[in-house]
Amino acid sequence: MIFFDLDGTLIDSNGVWVQIDLDFLSRRGLTPTTEYTDMVAHSIFPAAARFTRDYYGLSDSPEDIMAQWRDMAYNAYAHTIPLKPGAGALLEGLSARGEPMALLTASLPELCRASLARHGLNRYFQGFFFAQEAGLEKRDPAVYPLAAERFGCSPDRCILLEDAPDNCAAASAAGFTVVGVYDDFYSPRWADVAAHSHRTVRSLEDLLPDLNGGAFSLTASPCTERRI
């Protein structure tokens, strides 16, 4: 099974969340700190909302915070956020080869579905695994065996394409084969992505030549021997 992350891997959305954080906090006379940004960037929505409330001492409930974030983001996901270069061609090529694919994301389901519908990507995936619904963050290695089990495979038979360094580390620790994908948001931690990935690419376009060479074959059992 080939799992794809959404934000920062298939779609160029990380910058949207930087702006949302700025706008949400500026309305309250606040600014994001490095500690705050590092925390919420790696969290599922409920955990990020609770942290935001507690960190800034807000009177908003976590549910209200999530609703505001969702409303601020929906138009971008439904209408403006572009695919990362090579994303459409890679999905099409893998689909033509009959490769099983699923989405593994910390994104809100309604935002995810809005973006997939806009770009016509639903047809490529056998299903979706939303970390939020499992109550786990993607930097928790426990999420990956659950995702593999959902689709009837073992972790050592799974590939994950991912841009976030902590998620790459967690997936690798869980036995997934990890392809680290560059995104500007995580550029300061590109070395961490590389350290926890079996392969790194600067763009999904770099994987397109491999489609004719069996690069995504799932026939090899040991993770360390799989060609990626």
Short mmCIF file of C-alpha atoms in Angstrom, two decimals:
data_model
loop_
_atom_site.label_atom_id
_atom_site.label_comp_id
_atom_site.label_asym_id
_atom_site.label_seq_id
_atom_site.Cartn_x
_atom_site.Cartn_y
_atom_site.Cartn_z
CA MET A 1 0.00 0.00 0.00
CA ILE A 2 1.28 3.46 -0.88
CA PHE A 3 0.14 6.13 1.56
CA PHE A 4 0.23 9.81 0.69
CA ASP A 5 0.27 12.70 3.10
CA LEU A 6 -1.86 15.64 1.92
CA ASP A 7 -0.62 19.00 3.21
CA GLY A 8 2.83 19.87 1.92
CA THR A 9 3.14 16.61 -0.02
CA LEU A 10 0.28 16.49 -2.53
CA ILE A 11 -0.97 20.07 -2.14
CA ASP A 12 0.92 23.29 -1.48
CA SER A 13 -1.02 24.26 1.64
CA ASN A 14 1.44 24.79 4.47
CA GLY A 15 1.72 28.51 3.71
CA VAL A 16 -2.06 28.83 4.11
CA TRP A 17 -1.78 27.66 7.71
CA VAL A 18 1.03 30.10 8.44
CA GLN A 19 -1.29 32.91 7.33
CA ILE A 20 -4.24 31.52 9.27
CA ASP A 21 -2.16 31.47 12.45
CA LEU A 22 -1.12 35.07 11.86
CA ASP A 23 -4.66 36.24 11.12
CA PHE A 24 -6.30 34.29 13.95
CA LEU A 25 -3.87 35.59 16.56
CA SER A 26 -3.60 39.16 15.24
CA ARG A 27 -7.34 39.58 15.70
CA ARG A 28 -6.63 39.07 19.39
CA GLY A 29 -3.56 41.28 19.51
CA LEU A 30 -1.25 38.26 19.63
CA THR A 31 1.60 36.92 17.53
CA PRO A 32 2.78 33.34 17.00
CA THR A 33 5.98 32.32 18.75
CA THR A 34 8.40 29.72 17.46
CA GLU A 35 7.29 27.37 20.22
CA TYR A 36 3.65 27.86 19.27
CA THR A 37 4.23 27.33 15.55
CA ASP A 38 6.31 24.19 16.13
CA MET A 39 3.59 22.72 18.31
CA VAL A 40 0.50 23.39 16.19
CA ALA A 41 2.24 22.54 12.91
CA HIS A 42 2.61 18.95 14.10
CA SER A 43 -0.73 18.51 15.84
CA ILE A 44 -4.14 17.21 14.86
CA PHE A 45 -6.87 19.85 15.05
CA PRO A 46 -8.27 19.06 18.53
CA ALA A 47 -4.82 18.99 20.13
CA ALA A 48 -3.76 22.18 18.35
CA ALA A 49 -6.94 23.97 19.43
CA ARG A 50 -6.51 22.95 23.07
CA PHE A 51 -2.88 24.03 22.99
CA THR A 52 -3.81 27.40 21.43
CA ARG A 53 -6.43 28.05 24.09
CA ASP A 54 -4.10 27.15 26.94
CA TYR A 55 -0.95 28.73 25.52
CA TYR A 56 -2.57 32.12 24.99
CA GLY A 57 -5.16 31.89 27.76
CA LEU A 58 -8.06 32.37 25.35
CA SER A 59 -11.70 32.30 26.36
CA ASP A 60 -12.63 30.49 23.11
CA SER A 61 -13.44 26.81 23.49
CA PRO A 62 -11.36 24.35 21.45
CA GLU A 63 -14.49 23.66 19.39
CA ASP A 64 -14.88 27.37 18.60
CA ILE A 65 -11.22 27.65 17.66
CA MET A 66 -11.48 24.67 15.31
CA ALA A 67 -14.61 26.11 13.70
CA GLN A 68 -12.86 29.43 13.09
CA TRP A 69 -9.82 27.73 11.58
CA ARG A 70 -12.04 25.56 9.39
CA ASP A 71 -13.98 28.57 8.11
CA MET A 72 -10.76 30.48 7.42
CA ALA A 73 -9.26 27.56 5.50
CA TYR A 74 -12.20 26.14 3.58
CA ASN A 75 -12.21 28.57 0.67
CA ALA A 76 -8.51 28.01 0.06
CA TYR A 77 -8.86 24.22 0.10
CA ALA A 78 -11.93 24.29 -2.12
CA HIS A 79 -10.75 26.89 -4.63
CA THR A 80 -7.15 28.12 -4.52
CA ILE A 81 -4.56 25.72 -3.07
CA PRO A 82 -2.62 24.15 -5.97
CA LEU A 83 -1.22 20.67 -6.31
CA LYS A 84 2.49 20.25 -5.70
CA PRO A 85 4.42 19.83 -8.97
CA GLY A 86 4.19 16.29 -10.27
CA ALA A 87 1.41 15.21 -7.90
CA GLY A 88 -1.27 14.61 -10.53
CA ALA A 89 1.07 12.83 -12.93
CA LEU A 90 2.46 10.61 -10.19
CA LEU A 91 -0.98 9.55 -8.97
CA GLU A 92 -2.11 8.90 -12.53
CA GLY A 93 0.97 6.84 -13.28
CA LEU A 94 0.71 4.77 -10.12
CA SER A 95 -2.99 4.20 -10.75
CA ALA A 96 -2.26 3.02 -14.29
CA ARG A 97 0.16 0.48 -12.81
CA GLY A 98 -2.56 -0.77 -10.47
CA GLU A 99 -0.76 0.31 -7.31
CA PRO A 100 -3.02 0.47 -4.23
CA MET A 101 -3.03 3.95 -2.71
CA ALA A 102 -4.57 5.64 0.31
CA LEU A 103 -4.40 9.04 1.97
CA LEU A 104 -2.99 9.33 5.50
CA THR A 105 -3.52 12.84 6.79
CA ALA A 106 -3.87 15.04 9.87
CA SER A 107 -6.05 17.42 7.87
CA LEU A 108 -9.69 18.01 8.76
CA PRO A 109 -11.79 15.56 6.74
CA GLU A 110 -13.96 18.31 5.24
CA LEU A 111 -10.90 20.29 4.12
CA CYS A 112 -9.27 17.19 2.71
CA ARG A 113 -12.36 16.21 0.76
CA ALA A 114 -12.80 19.77 -0.58
CA SER A 115 -9.26 19.78 -1.96
CA LEU A 116 -9.47 16.28 -3.43
CA ALA A 117 -12.76 17.13 -5.11
CA ARG A 118 -11.34 20.33 -6.57
CA HIS A 119 -8.43 18.48 -8.15
CA GLY A 120 -10.34 15.30 -9.03
CA LEU A 121 -8.10 13.06 -6.93
CA ASN A 122 -10.67 10.89 -5.14
CA ARG A 123 -10.58 8.26 -7.88
CA TYR A 124 -6.95 7.41 -7.11
CA PHE A 125 -7.43 6.34 -3.50
CA GLN A 126 -8.86 3.18 -2.02
CA GLY A 127 -9.71 5.19 1.08
CA PHE A 128 -8.59 7.70 3.67
CA PHE A 129 -7.12 7.45 7.14
CA PHE A 130 -7.69 10.60 9.18
CA ALA A 131 -5.35 10.76 12.16
CA GLN A 132 -7.84 13.01 13.95
CA GLU A 133 -10.48 10.27 13.92
CA ALA A 134 -8.00 7.88 15.53
CA GLY A 135 -7.21 10.50 18.20
CA LEU A 136 -3.52 10.33 17.32
CA GLU A 137 -0.99 12.74 15.92
CA LYS A 138 1.07 11.70 12.92
CA ARG A 139 4.27 12.11 14.89
CA ASP A 140 3.07 9.19 17.06
CA PRO A 141 4.37 5.87 15.64
CA ALA A 142 1.17 4.18 16.84
CA VAL A 143 -0.86 5.78 14.04
CA TYR A 144 0.93 3.89 11.27
CA PRO A 145 0.13 0.27 12.22
CA LEU A 146 -3.50 1.36 12.58
CA ALA A 147 -3.47 2.85 9.10
CA ALA A 148 -1.86 -0.27 7.66
CA GLU A 149 -4.38 -2.51 9.41
CA ARG A 150 -7.27 -0.43 8.06
CA PHE A 151 -6.22 -1.43 4.55
CA GLY A 152 -5.32 -5.01 5.34
CA CYS A 153 -1.55 -4.83 5.14
CA SER A 154 1.41 -4.90 7.49
CA PRO A 155 3.64 -1.84 8.07
CA ASP A 156 6.58 -3.43 6.28
CA ARG A 157 4.45 -3.59 3.14
CA CYS A 158 3.68 0.12 3.20
CA ILE A 159 5.27 3.19 1.66
CA LEU A 160 4.58 6.72 2.94
CA LEU A 161 5.26 9.92 1.02
CA GLU A 162 5.56 12.68 3.63
CA ASP A 163 7.05 16.17 4.09
CA ALA A 164 7.05 16.62 7.89
CA PRO A 165 10.27 15.45 9.57
CA ASP A 166 8.68 14.19 12.79
CA ASN A 167 6.12 12.22 10.79
CA CYS A 168 8.86 10.70 8.67
CA ALA A 169 10.62 9.60 11.88
CA ALA A 170 7.45 8.10 13.35
CA ALA A 171 6.51 6.22 10.19
CA SER A 172 10.02 4.85 9.78
CA ALA A 173 10.04 3.71 13.42
CA ALA A 174 6.74 1.92 12.78
CA GLY A 175 8.25 -0.05 9.90
CA PHE A 176 7.01 1.97 6.92
CA THR A 177 9.25 2.74 3.98
CA VAL A 178 9.42 6.53 3.90
CA VAL A 179 9.93 8.84 0.92
CA GLY A 180 10.68 12.30 2.29
CA VAL A 181 9.26 15.06 0.10
CA TYR A 182 10.70 18.58 0.24
CA ASP A 183 8.45 21.47 1.24
CA ASP A 184 9.56 25.05 1.88
CA PHE A 185 7.84 25.10 5.28
CA TYR A 186 10.17 22.41 6.60
CA SER A 187 13.29 23.53 4.74
CA PRO A 188 15.15 24.35 8.00
CA ARG A 189 14.71 20.69 8.99
CA TRP A 190 15.44 19.05 5.65
CA ALA A 191 18.35 17.18 7.23
CA ASP A 192 15.90 15.63 9.71
CA VAL A 193 13.64 14.54 6.85
CA ALA A 194 16.60 12.90 5.15
CA ALA A 195 17.76 11.20 8.35
CA HIS A 196 14.42 9.42 8.76
CA SER A 197 13.61 8.61 5.12
CA HIS A 198 14.69 5.75 2.90
CA ARG A 199 14.77 8.20 0.02
CA THR A 200 14.24 11.95 -0.37
CA VAL A 201 13.02 13.94 -3.35
CA ARG A 202 12.99 17.67 -3.90
CA SER A 203 9.80 17.33 -5.95
CA LEU A 204 7.31 14.60 -6.77
CA GLU A 205 8.39 15.16 -10.35
CA ASP A 206 11.65 13.41 -9.41
CA LEU A 207 9.68 10.16 -9.00
CA LEU A 208 8.05 10.20 -12.43
CA PRO A 209 10.97 8.56 -14.30
CA ASP A 210 10.77 5.65 -11.84
CA LEU A 211 7.27 4.69 -12.92
CA ASN A 212 8.66 2.65 -15.80
CA GLY A 213 11.27 0.94 -13.66
CA GLY A 214 9.18 -0.78 -11.01
CA ALA A 215 10.22 1.76 -8.39
CA PHE A 216 7.01 1.35 -6.43
CA SER A 217 6.76 -2.43 -6.58
CA LEU A 218 5.29 -3.90 -3.40
CA THR A 219 6.46 -7.43 -4.16
CA ALA A 220 9.64 -7.25 -2.07
CA SER A 221 8.87 -8.04 1.56
CA PRO A 222 11.74 -6.53 3.60
CA CYS A 223 11.33 -2.78 3.95
CA THR A 224 15.04 -2.18 3.61
CA GLU A 225 15.17 -4.01 0.27
CA ARG A 226 12.21 -2.37 -1.39
CA ARG A 227 13.09 -0.21 -4.35
CA ILE A 228 11.83 3.37 -3.95
#
